[in-house]
XYZ file of N, CA and C in Angstrom:
741
model
N -142.772 -50.784 1.454
C -143.249 -51.048 0.067
C -143.493 -49.745 -0.665
N -143.335 -49.765 -2.033
C -143.674 -48.668 -2.884
C -145.053 -48.938 -3.517
N -145.969 -47.966 -3.410
C -147.357 -48.156 -3.864
C -147.532 -47.287 -5.177
N -148.175 -47.858 -6.163
C -148.406 -47.188 -7.391
C -149.931 -47.260 -7.747
N -150.470 -46.153 -8.254
C -151.903 -46.109 -8.580
C -152.151 -45.156 -9.703
N -152.849 -45.630 -10.752
C -153.348 -44.729 -11.855
C -154.775 -45.092 -12.089
N -155.405 -44.455 -12.999
C -156.855 -44.819 -13.302
C -157.004 -46.283 -13.832
N -155.938 -46.855 -14.338
C -156.023 -48.113 -14.999
C -155.194 -49.207 -14.317
N -154.546 -48.913 -13.215
C -153.665 -49.977 -12.719
C -153.353 -49.626 -11.188
N -153.163 -50.718 -10.464
C -152.788 -50.733 -9.079
C -151.567 -51.605 -8.941
N -150.554 -51.198 -8.209
C -149.325 -51.992 -8.064
C -148.636 -51.683 -6.751
N -147.874 -52.674 -6.301
C -147.023 -52.466 -5.085
C -145.756 -53.227 -5.276
N -144.645 -52.592 -4.806
C -143.350 -53.202 -4.978
C -142.720 -53.388 -3.626
N -142.308 -54.624 -3.273
C -141.607 -54.910 -2.027
C -140.153 -55.259 -2.343
N -139.332 -54.801 -1.471
C -137.881 -55.077 -1.648
C -137.429 -56.262 -0.801
N -136.471 -57.028 -1.243
C -135.820 -58.131 -0.503
C -136.922 -59.124 -0.004
N -137.629 -59.686 -0.861
C -138.667 -60.723 -0.538
C -138.107 -62.139 -0.681
N -138.140 -63.000 0.322
C -137.566 -64.329 0.174
C -138.662 -65.199 -0.489
N -138.248 -66.275 -1.128
C -139.223 -67.177 -1.884
C -140.131 -67.952 -0.962
N -139.689 -68.170 0.271
C -140.608 -68.924 1.190
C -140.213 -68.568 2.671
N -141.178 -68.548 3.490
C -140.918 -68.266 4.904
C -140.102 -69.423 5.558
N -139.386 -69.134 6.548
C -138.560 -70.161 7.206
C -139.459 -71.108 8.004
N -139.064 -72.319 8.099
C -139.747 -73.319 8.932
C -139.685 -72.916 10.378
N -140.680 -73.196 11.142
C -140.617 -72.816 12.585
C -141.253 -73.885 13.440
N -140.646 -73.993 14.651
C -141.199 -75.022 15.613
C -142.358 -74.381 16.395
N -143.445 -75.022 16.474
C -144.624 -74.581 17.163
C -145.136 -75.671 18.064
N -145.833 -75.252 19.127
C -146.473 -76.213 20.007
C -147.950 -76.224 19.788
N -148.475 -77.384 19.334
C -149.831 -77.490 18.960
C -150.618 -78.283 20.044
N -151.717 -77.884 20.457
C -152.572 -78.575 21.384
C -153.227 -79.732 20.657
N -153.235 -80.901 21.317
C -153.942 -81.980 20.679
C -155.329 -82.238 21.339
N -155.311 -82.732 22.485
C -156.562 -83.080 23.238
C -156.271 -83.005 24.728
N -157.305 -82.856 25.517
C -157.151 -83.126 27.001
C -156.733 -84.531 27.258
N -155.892 -84.773 28.223
C -155.443 -86.134 28.493
C -156.601 -87.065 28.794
N -157.590 -86.588 29.475
C -158.795 -87.423 29.844
C -159.499 -87.931 28.626
N -159.400 -87.169 27.497
C -160.134 -87.534 26.262
C -159.183 -88.383 25.411
N -157.923 -88.100 25.516
C -156.942 -88.839 24.644
C -156.631 -90.211 25.094
N -156.677 -90.458 26.364
C -156.344 -91.853 26.888
C -157.553 -92.442 27.651
N -157.661 -93.712 27.591
C -158.656 -94.452 28.229
C -158.219 -94.723 29.641
N -159.018 -95.531 30.441
C -158.610 -95.849 31.803
C -157.413 -96.691 31.942
N -157.037 -97.485 30.832
C -155.828 -98.280 30.839
C -154.656 -97.467 30.310
N -154.817 -96.263 29.966
C -153.701 -95.446 29.515
C -153.373 -95.653 28.012
N -154.367 -96.248 27.290
C -154.163 -96.460 25.880
C -154.799 -95.313 25.062
N -154.374 -95.102 23.842
C -154.889 -94.083 22.979
C -156.384 -94.379 22.635
N -157.192 -93.417 22.787
C -158.632 -93.559 22.429
C -158.798 -93.286 20.891
N -159.989 -93.739 20.383
C -160.305 -93.437 18.974
C -160.282 -91.945 18.716
N -160.717 -91.167 19.726
C -160.752 -89.701 19.510
C -159.283 -89.168 19.250
N -158.334 -89.722 20.010
C -156.931 -89.296 19.789
C -156.434 -89.754 18.447
N -156.701 -90.950 18.065
C -156.320 -91.443 16.787
C -156.791 -90.640 15.607
N -158.046 -90.285 15.762
C -158.685 -89.433 14.691
C -158.085 -88.013 14.666
N -157.830 -87.475 15.873
C -157.220 -86.164 15.968
C -155.863 -86.161 15.352
N -155.045 -87.129 15.638
C -153.718 -87.243 15.156
C -153.693 -87.306 13.651
N -154.649 -87.984 13.073
C -154.731 -88.177 11.608
C -155.056 -86.798 10.979
N -155.924 -86.016 11.563
C -156.269 -84.731 11.007
C -155.056 -83.727 11.083
N -154.190 -84.024 12.032
C -153.054 -83.120 12.221
C -151.816 -83.580 11.591
N -151.977 -84.724 10.810
C -150.793 -85.377 10.168
C -149.744 -85.805 11.132
N -150.226 -86.272 12.376
C -149.283 -86.664 13.346
C -149.430 -88.106 13.755
N -149.980 -88.909 12.864
C -150.297 -90.339 13.180
C -149.119 -91.151 13.614
N -147.934 -90.743 13.232
C -146.734 -91.516 13.544
C -146.331 -91.289 14.937
N -146.815 -90.295 15.624
C -146.438 -90.025 17.044
C -147.155 -90.830 18.023
N -146.497 -91.178 19.115
C -147.122 -91.986 20.257
C -147.431 -90.985 21.454
N -148.348 -91.353 22.291
C -148.653 -90.490 23.422
C -147.444 -90.200 24.351
N -146.456 -91.127 24.358
C -145.322 -90.813 25.253
C -144.386 -89.807 24.654
N -144.614 -89.403 23.459
C -143.822 -88.388 22.745
C -144.475 -86.972 22.955
N -145.642 -86.925 23.503
C -146.345 -85.658 23.675
C -145.834 -84.970 24.966
N -146.116 -83.671 24.994
C -145.787 -82.868 26.170
C -147.142 -82.737 26.960
N -147.073 -82.989 28.249
C -148.316 -82.870 29.159
C -148.160 -81.593 29.899
N -149.168 -80.719 29.679
C -149.151 -79.376 30.412
C -150.566 -79.032 30.811
N -150.661 -78.230 31.854
C -151.962 -77.776 32.261
C -152.480 -76.714 31.337
N -153.691 -76.904 30.903
C -154.392 -75.914 30.049
C -155.668 -75.498 30.755
N -155.496 -74.448 31.460
C -156.661 -74.028 32.335
C -156.710 -74.995 33.496
N -157.860 -75.604 33.692
C -157.989 -76.547 34.791
C -157.733 -78.019 34.383
N -157.539 -78.214 33.059
C -157.364 -79.582 32.609
C -155.854 -79.815 32.084
N -155.422 -80.957 32.275
C -154.085 -81.370 31.752
C -154.332 -81.862 30.228
N -153.504 -81.347 29.352
C -153.716 -81.596 27.929
C -152.418 -82.087 27.336
N -152.528 -82.756 26.195
C -151.356 -83.151 25.388
C -151.006 -82.031 24.364
N -149.729 -81.811 24.242
C -149.228 -80.882 23.255
C -148.177 -81.567 22.472
N -148.015 -81.172 21.138
C -146.925 -81.730 20.330
C -146.057 -80.580 19.868
N -144.766 -80.798 19.880
C -143.820 -79.848 19.297
C -143.568 -80.293 17.863
N -144.095 -79.530 16.911
C -143.903 -79.888 15.482
C -143.228 -78.755 14.736
N -142.612 -79.198 13.685
C -141.886 -78.250 12.779
C -142.850 -77.911 11.535
N -143.275 -76.780 11.491
C -144.257 -76.271 10.502
C -143.509 -75.643 9.290
N -143.748 -76.120 8.121
C -143.138 -75.514 6.953
C -143.632 -74.169 6.612
N -142.732 -73.249 6.345
C -143.138 -71.886 6.028
C -143.831 -71.767 4.707
N -144.810 -70.857 4.625
C -145.535 -70.702 3.395
C -144.659 -70.166 2.231
N -144.952 -70.636 1.058
C -144.244 -70.154 -0.096
C -144.694 -68.771 -0.528
N -143.957 -68.043 -1.280
C -144.340 -66.778 -1.729
C -145.624 -66.774 -2.611
N -145.664 -67.900 -3.391
C -146.928 -68.073 -4.283
C -148.087 -68.199 -3.377
N -148.072 -69.045 -2.301
C -149.247 -69.196 -1.449
C -149.591 -67.887 -0.734
N -148.579 -67.143 -0.277
C -148.894 -65.969 0.464
C -149.446 -64.892 -0.398
N -148.856 -64.755 -1.600
C -149.411 -63.718 -2.542
C -150.781 -64.058 -3.048
N -151.020 -65.294 -3.258
C -152.460 -65.704 -3.707
C -153.445 -65.247 -2.679
N -153.188 -65.568 -1.455
C -154.169 -65.282 -0.396
C -154.240 -63.733 -0.194
N -153.088 -63.045 -0.254
C -153.061 -61.533 -0.071
C -153.741 -60.899 -1.159
N -153.693 -61.376 -2.437
C -154.437 -60.727 -3.560
C -155.938 -60.863 -3.297
N -156.405 -62.007 -2.965
C -157.823 -62.213 -2.827
C -158.340 -61.380 -1.652
N -157.601 -61.350 -0.576
C -158.036 -60.552 0.572
C -157.978 -59.089 0.318
N -156.953 -58.672 -0.351
C -156.859 -57.197 -0.681
C -157.915 -56.726 -1.639
N -158.215 -57.429 -2.682
C -159.298 -57.004 -3.550
C -160.636 -56.994 -2.874
N -160.855 -57.978 -1.937
C -162.136 -58.014 -1.291
C -162.291 -56.777 -0.317
N -161.154 -56.199 0.118
C -161.215 -55.040 1.036
C -161.198 -53.741 0.319
N -161.076 -53.700 -1.029
C -161.101 -52.397 -1.756
C -162.382 -51.700 -1.466
N -162.333 -50.301 -1.234
C -163.584 -49.641 -0.947
C -164.385 -49.354 -2.207
N -164.970 -50.401 -2.764
C -165.805 -50.213 -4.008
C -167.224 -50.276 -3.628
N -167.965 -49.205 -3.652
C -169.372 -49.153 -3.308
C -170.282 -50.019 -4.109
N -169.935 -50.169 -5.416
C -170.766 -50.896 -6.337
C -169.946 -51.542 -7.373
N -169.984 -52.837 -7.558
C -169.234 -53.590 -8.533
C -170.081 -53.840 -9.795
N -169.403 -54.208 -10.865
C -170.150 -54.580 -12.078
C -169.813 -56.048 -12.423
N -170.748 -56.673 -13.141
C -170.547 -58.018 -13.610
C -170.110 -57.986 -15.039
N -169.062 -58.753 -15.434
C -168.686 -58.822 -16.844
C -168.166 -60.208 -17.096
N -168.195 -60.580 -18.442
C -167.751 -61.874 -18.846
C -166.277 -61.817 -19.387
N -165.588 -62.921 -19.150
C -164.238 -63.031 -19.707
C -164.329 -63.384 -21.128
N -163.120 -63.503 -21.720
C -163.064 -63.799 -23.201
C -163.705 -65.104 -23.615
N -163.790 -66.069 -22.583
C -164.392 -67.388 -22.932
C -165.944 -67.302 -23.126
N -166.545 -66.186 -22.762
C -167.900 -65.985 -22.926
C -168.786 -66.736 -21.858
N -168.144 -67.299 -20.917
C -168.898 -68.102 -19.917
C -168.634 -67.614 -18.493
N -167.317 -67.295 -18.179
C -166.936 -66.955 -16.870
C -167.359 -65.454 -16.520
N -168.099 -65.400 -15.408
C -168.552 -64.031 -15.011
C -167.715 -63.592 -13.779
N -167.259 -62.329 -13.830
C -166.425 -61.831 -12.822
C -167.074 -60.534 -12.242
N -166.903 -60.240 -10.991
C -167.348 -59.041 -10.364
C -166.150 -58.143 -9.956
N -166.148 -56.930 -10.425
C -165.069 -55.991 -10.029
C -165.577 -54.554 -10.394
N -164.789 -53.538 -10.004
C -165.271 -52.188 -10.311
C -165.288 -51.905 -11.837
N -164.316 -52.428 -12.540
C -164.233 -52.375 -14.012
C -163.547 -53.618 -14.519
N -163.723 -54.015 -15.755
C -163.067 -55.197 -16.294
C -161.492 -55.103 -16.120
N -161.000 -56.177 -15.489
C -159.527 -56.243 -15.311
C -158.935 -57.004 -16.529
N -157.832 -56.667 -17.011
C -157.251 -57.260 -18.252
C -155.990 -58.050 -18.014
N -155.141 -57.634 -17.095
C -153.893 -58.338 -16.870
C -153.485 -58.321 -15.421
N -152.686 -59.295 -15.021
C -152.049 -59.312 -13.690
C -150.570 -59.592 -13.897
N -149.742 -58.691 -13.382
C -148.338 -58.916 -13.415
C -147.864 -59.297 -11.990
N -147.212 -60.420 -11.856
C -146.713 -60.827 -10.533
C -145.307 -61.355 -10.712
N -144.301 -60.645 -10.214
C -142.899 -61.076 -10.413
C -142.096 -61.090 -9.095
N -141.272 -62.092 -8.941
C -140.271 -62.125 -7.818
C -138.961 -62.074 -8.489
N -138.385 -60.793 -8.561
C -137.178 -60.633 -9.336
C -137.544 -60.812 -10.811
N -136.926 -61.801 -11.483
C -137.165 -62.015 -12.861
C -138.170 -63.145 -13.104
N -138.602 -63.733 -12.005
C -139.505 -64.985 -12.157
C -140.978 -64.574 -11.995
N -141.805 -65.192 -12.838
C -143.263 -64.987 -12.694
C -143.796 -65.805 -11.547
N -144.504 -65.170 -10.656
C -145.248 -65.874 -9.578
C -146.591 -66.311 -10.048
N -146.828 -67.583 -10.039
C -148.077 -68.133 -10.551
C -149.266 -67.934 -9.611
N -150.077 -66.924 -9.864
C -151.277 -66.618 -9.077
C -152.446 -66.350 -9.992
N -153.616 -66.437 -9.485
C -154.841 -66.273 -10.262
C -155.830 -65.546 -9.456
N -156.483 -64.480 -10.077
C -157.512 -63.731 -9.473
C -158.330 -63.021 -10.535
N -159.580 -62.787 -10.259
C -160.499 -62.154 -11.202
C -160.550 -62.865 -12.565
N -160.345 -64.164 -12.447
C -160.355 -64.991 -13.693
C -159.149 -64.840 -14.571
N -158.068 -64.207 -14.080
C -156.884 -63.975 -14.814
C -155.675 -64.695 -14.194
N -154.787 -65.160 -15.087
C -153.534 -65.727 -14.566
C -152.365 -64.750 -14.686
N -151.537 -64.774 -13.719
C -150.458 -63.808 -13.743
C -149.431 -64.068 -14.928
N -148.733 -62.960 -15.258
C -147.753 -63.030 -16.361
C -146.769 -61.842 -16.087
N -145.973 -61.599 -17.043
C -145.013 -60.466 -16.990
C -145.422 -59.358 -18.010
N -146.587 -59.452 -18.591
C -146.990 -58.549 -19.629
C -148.016 -57.526 -19.118
N -147.783 -56.239 -19.430
C -148.715 -55.180 -19.161
C -148.897 -54.259 -20.331
N -149.970 -53.438 -20.302
C -150.226 -52.519 -21.409
C -149.910 -51.087 -20.901
N -149.429 -50.247 -21.815
C -149.126 -48.925 -21.521
C -150.339 -47.988 -21.632
N -150.116 -46.679 -21.795
C -151.201 -45.697 -21.938
C -152.204 -46.148 -23.040
N -153.405 -45.997 -22.806
C -154.500 -46.472 -23.784
C -154.281 -45.940 -25.177
N -153.828 -44.621 -25.327
C -153.770 -43.997 -26.591
C -152.289 -43.668 -26.983
N -151.451 -43.497 -25.990
C -150.096 -42.962 -26.241
C -148.997 -43.942 -25.964
N -149.321 -45.126 -25.482
C -148.232 -46.065 -25.047
C -148.326 -47.391 -25.799
N -147.178 -48.153 -25.642
C -147.112 -49.463 -26.319
C -148.094 -50.446 -25.602
N -148.427 -51.475 -26.352
C -149.246 -52.540 -25.800
C -148.364 -53.718 -25.493
N -148.829 -54.602 -24.665
C -148.113 -55.880 -24.386
C -146.648 -55.669 -24.122
N -146.323 -54.824 -23.057
C -144.942 -54.542 -22.667
C -144.514 -55.666 -21.767
N -143.382 -56.311 -22.071
C -142.840 -57.331 -21.268
C -141.928 -56.785 -20.229
N -142.198 -57.201 -18.888
C -141.396 -56.703 -17.761
C -140.411 -57.750 -17.414
N -139.107 -57.594 -17.735
C -138.085 -58.665 -17.437
C -137.965 -58.936 -15.976
N -137.983 -57.886 -15.163
C -137.850 -58.089 -13.636
C -138.653 -57.036 -12.957
N -139.082 -57.312 -11.729
C -140.006 -56.474 -10.970
C -139.465 -55.072 -10.795
N -138.189 -54.864 -10.617
C -137.653 -53.539 -10.362
C -137.694 -52.671 -11.649
N -138.036 -53.233 -12.803
C -138.063 -52.461 -14.073
C -139.471 -52.002 -14.394
N -140.465 -52.346 -13.543
C -141.817 -52.024 -13.844
C -142.066 -50.582 -14.032
N -141.626 -49.778 -13.161
C -141.883 -48.299 -13.184
C -141.222 -47.723 -14.424
N -139.993 -48.026 -14.612
C -139.191 -47.474 -15.705
C -139.740 -47.769 -17.041
N -140.085 -49.054 -17.254
C -140.648 -49.402 -18.575
C -142.042 -48.866 -18.764
N -142.839 -48.707 -17.769
C -144.101 -48.104 -17.974
C -143.962 -46.616 -18.417
N -142.921 -45.996 -17.875
C -142.663 -44.607 -18.239
C -142.085 -44.472 -19.675
N -141.086 -45.302 -19.999
C -140.424 -45.127 -21.280
C -141.214 -45.776 -22.457
N -141.795 -46.939 -22.203
C -142.491 -47.629 -23.269
C -144.072 -47.404 -23.222
N -144.536 -47.327 -22.028
C -145.940 -47.189 -21.808
C -146.452 -45.801 -21.744
N -145.577 -44.848 -21.575
C -146.025 -43.411 -21.437
C -146.946 -43.246 -20.274
N -146.604 -43.952 -19.145
C -147.414 -43.866 -17.908
C -146.500 -43.574 -16.759
N -146.896 -42.641 -15.874
C -146.238 -42.389 -14.619
C -146.993 -43.173 -13.554
N -146.442 -44.247 -13.127
C -147.198 -45.146 -12.297
C -147.413 -44.591 -10.839
N -146.466 -43.822 -10.314
C -146.594 -43.267 -9.001
C -147.603 -42.108 -8.942
N -148.545 -42.268 -7.992
C -149.548 -41.130 -7.809
C -148.826 -39.844 -7.420
N -147.868 -39.947 -6.512
C -147.203 -38.750 -6.008
C -146.335 -38.128 -7.056
N -145.620 -38.910 -7.800
C -144.736 -38.424 -8.837
C -145.572 -37.735 -9.929
N -146.605 -38.414 -10.270
C -147.518 -37.862 -11.344
C -148.175 -36.540 -10.895
N -148.533 -36.532 -9.629
C -149.124 -35.246 -9.039
C -148.123 -34.092 -9.042
N -146.854 -34.417 -8.692
C -145.832 -33.360 -8.666
C -145.587 -32.902 -10.091
N -145.572 -33.793 -11.141
C -145.375 -33.354 -12.475
C -146.541 -32.510 -12.940
N -147.762 -32.888 -12.623
C -148.886 -32.082 -13.004
C -148.846 -30.647 -12.386
N -148.469 -30.627 -11.100
C -148.368 -29.343 -10.415
C -147.204 -28.517 -11.050
N -146.148 -29.109 -11.389
C -145.024 -28.345 -11.987
C -145.476 -27.696 -13.287
N -146.129 -28.472 -14.156
C -146.597 -27.905 -15.425
C -147.679 -26.815 -15.180
N -148.572 -27.046 -14.220
C -149.590 -26.105 -13.864
C -148.976 -24.717 -13.427
N -148.055 -24.825 -12.497
C -147.404 -23.581 -12.072
C -146.605 -22.896 -13.132
N -145.989 -23.640 -14.003
C -145.192 -23.131 -15.133
C -146.171 -22.285 -16.097
N -147.286 -22.901 -16.441
C -148.235 -22.243 -17.278
C -148.787 -21.013 -16.666
N -149.156 -21.158 -15.400
C -149.781 -20.016 -14.640
C -148.794 -18.833 -14.509
N -147.545 -19.155 -14.259
C -146.583 -18.125 -14.107
C -146.284 -17.405 -15.439
N -146.347 -18.153 -16.522
C -146.199 -17.509 -17.835
C -147.330 -16.547 -18.167
N -148.528 -16.856 -17.707
C -149.686 -16.049 -17.947
C -149.955 -15.032 -16.884
N -149.243 -15.064 -15.771
C -149.450 -14.136 -14.670
C -150.642 -14.411 -13.873
N -151.059 -15.740 -13.767
C -152.240 -16.065 -13.061
C -151.975 -16.467 -11.622
N -152.894 -16.228 -10.748
C -152.842 -16.710 -9.366
C -153.750 -17.944 -9.272
N -153.106 -19.064 -8.955
C -153.886 -20.325 -8.895
C -154.838 -20.465 -7.732
N -154.545 -19.880 -6.624
C -155.381 -19.990 -5.483
C -155.289 -21.389 -4.858
N -156.355 -21.816 -4.194
C -156.330 -23.167 -3.541
C -156.800 -24.211 -4.606
N -156.017 -25.209 -4.683
C -156.290 -26.282 -5.724
C -156.034 -27.719 -5.320
N -155.606 -28.038 -4.081
C -155.134 -29.353 -3.705
C -156.186 -30.408 -4.014
N -157.439 -30.199 -3.601
C -158.394 -31.241 -3.821
C -158.656 -31.482 -5.306
N -158.672 -30.393 -6.081
C -158.969 -30.526 -7.494
C -157.744 -31.214 -8.144
N -156.535 -30.932 -7.731
C -155.361 -31.528 -8.264
C -155.318 -33.029 -8.009
N -155.684 -33.432 -6.849
C -155.799 -34.879 -6.514
C -156.812 -35.572 -7.414
N -157.948 -34.888 -7.605
C -159.006 -35.505 -8.419
C -158.529 -35.652 -9.869
N -157.952 -34.620 -10.436
C -157.478 -34.720 -11.790
C -156.336 -35.750 -11.954
N -155.457 -35.781 -10.954
C -154.345 -36.731 -10.971
C -154.859 -38.173 -11.023
N -156.033 -38.412 -10.363
C -156.640 -39.759 -10.407
C -157.236 -40.080 -11.728
N -157.313 -39.126 -12.704
C -158.005 -39.359 -13.917
C -157.044 -39.490 -15.147
N -155.724 -39.317 -14.879
C -154.745 -39.348 -16.011
C -153.602 -40.240 -15.609
N -152.903 -40.775 -16.654
C -151.735 -41.582 -16.468
C -150.469 -40.882 -16.905
N -150.595 -39.880 -17.803
C -149.472 -39.046 -18.158
C -149.957 -37.621 -18.283
N -149.668 -36.758 -17.327
C -150.275 -35.411 -17.326
C -149.710 -34.463 -18.317
N -150.578 -33.677 -18.945
C -150.181 -32.622 -19.825
C -151.126 -31.464 -19.650
N -150.579 -30.308 -19.234
C -151.436 -29.152 -18.841
C -151.607 -28.313 -20.094
N -152.828 -27.959 -20.465
C -153.124 -27.101 -21.557
C -153.803 -25.822 -21.003
N -153.639 -24.731 -21.802
C -154.289 -23.442 -21.484
C -155.540 -23.324 -22.286
N -156.663 -23.243 -21.657
C -157.930 -23.089 -22.321
C -158.313 -21.532 -22.360
N -158.868 -21.145 -23.430
C -159.380 -19.730 -23.609
C -160.840 -19.667 -23.977
N -161.505 -18.651 -23.474
C -162.944 -18.491 -23.706
C -163.217 -17.168 -24.397
N -164.330 -17.101 -25.133
C -164.771 -15.792 -25.587
C -165.111 -14.947 -24.337
N -164.836 -13.647 -24.428
C -165.020 -12.797 -23.229
C -166.409 -12.758 -22.725
N -167.419 -12.852 -23.656
C -168.808 -12.829 -23.189
C -169.134 -13.942 -22.288
N -168.435 -15.128 -22.407
C -168.648 -16.244 -21.493
C -168.152 -16.018 -20.130
N -167.293 -15.071 -20.047
C -166.658 -14.768 -18.721
C -167.279 -13.586 -17.950
N -168.463 -13.173 -18.426
C -169.119 -12.065 -17.793
C -169.871 -12.426 -16.515
N -169.919 -13.775 -16.273
C -170.465 -14.338 -15.020
C -169.519 -14.005 -13.883
N -170.021 -13.810 -12.677
C -169.133 -13.498 -11.523
C -168.051 -14.607 -11.405
N -166.884 -14.166 -11.047
C -165.683 -15.031 -10.980
C -165.941 -16.274 -10.084
N -166.509 -16.071 -8.966
C -166.740 -17.215 -8.064
C -167.553 -18.280 -8.711
N -168.619 -17.863 -9.544
C -169.464 -18.823 -10.151
C -168.678 -19.541 -11.230
N -167.856 -18.892 -11.950
C -167.015 -19.439 -13.015
C -166.083 -20.558 -12.389
N -165.380 -20.173 -11.268
C -164.404 -21.072 -10.708
C -165.170 -22.257 -10.164
N -166.268 -22.080 -9.499
C -167.053 -23.212 -8.933
C -167.497 -24.177 -9.976
N -168.012 -23.625 -11.137
C -168.396 -24.493 -12.207
C -167.268 -25.303 -12.816
N -166.120 -24.587 -13.064
C -165.023 -25.307 -13.695
C -164.456 -26.393 -12.758
N -164.433 -26.100 -11.458
C -163.866 -27.087 -10.514
C -164.784 -28.334 -10.294
N -166.043 -28.091 -10.271
C -166.979 -29.199 -10.022
C -167.355 -30.012 -11.290
N -167.236 -29.366 -12.438
C -167.663 -30.017 -13.686
C -166.473 -30.397 -14.607
């Protein structure tokens, strides 16, 4: 998968995803034979109830497979289980993934209806979920999925329609003025940084950690050259660098 991250969006793109998993044959344990049958060999109420919960009420005991399960003989049924749909799988994956995000402290906020309260690191505004050109109907953080996203807060278009999943990155770049990929955005920031430094004859020194931090704060990098009055630079160089890096 391709993973994308900016200060305002998280996304992942999978290639060649089928709309539903294939059906598969599985062997399900029902009950120990001693519990499932009475002394006359007839089905007990416990078996009838168990089959109902497993949606196997139409099956008879002579259709089951008898196998040893530890020290006891048990009934098993060979059943065909329908594969999960993409919608079902994505819905559960979204909920599980958001719950596992390393967010030390969440905030409470209300949705547009003025009644629904949601907990997340910051208010979420849109969810885009596409399988090719089709919208996958999922819901999380009080939002329903669509094909609409917003570009850069100040420099990009709003309400950008994504016709197909594979166009997400391109349209964010051309219409939204956003570089969705953390790595691509980092490389572009570093390219501009080195270009400016070379023009001014500066030695950049070590900057990897700072570059990663700055890259996590912007969606479309632009490197500017800052100048100070000379009297502000009378402080020892190490102090200046430390202050500018940490603040």
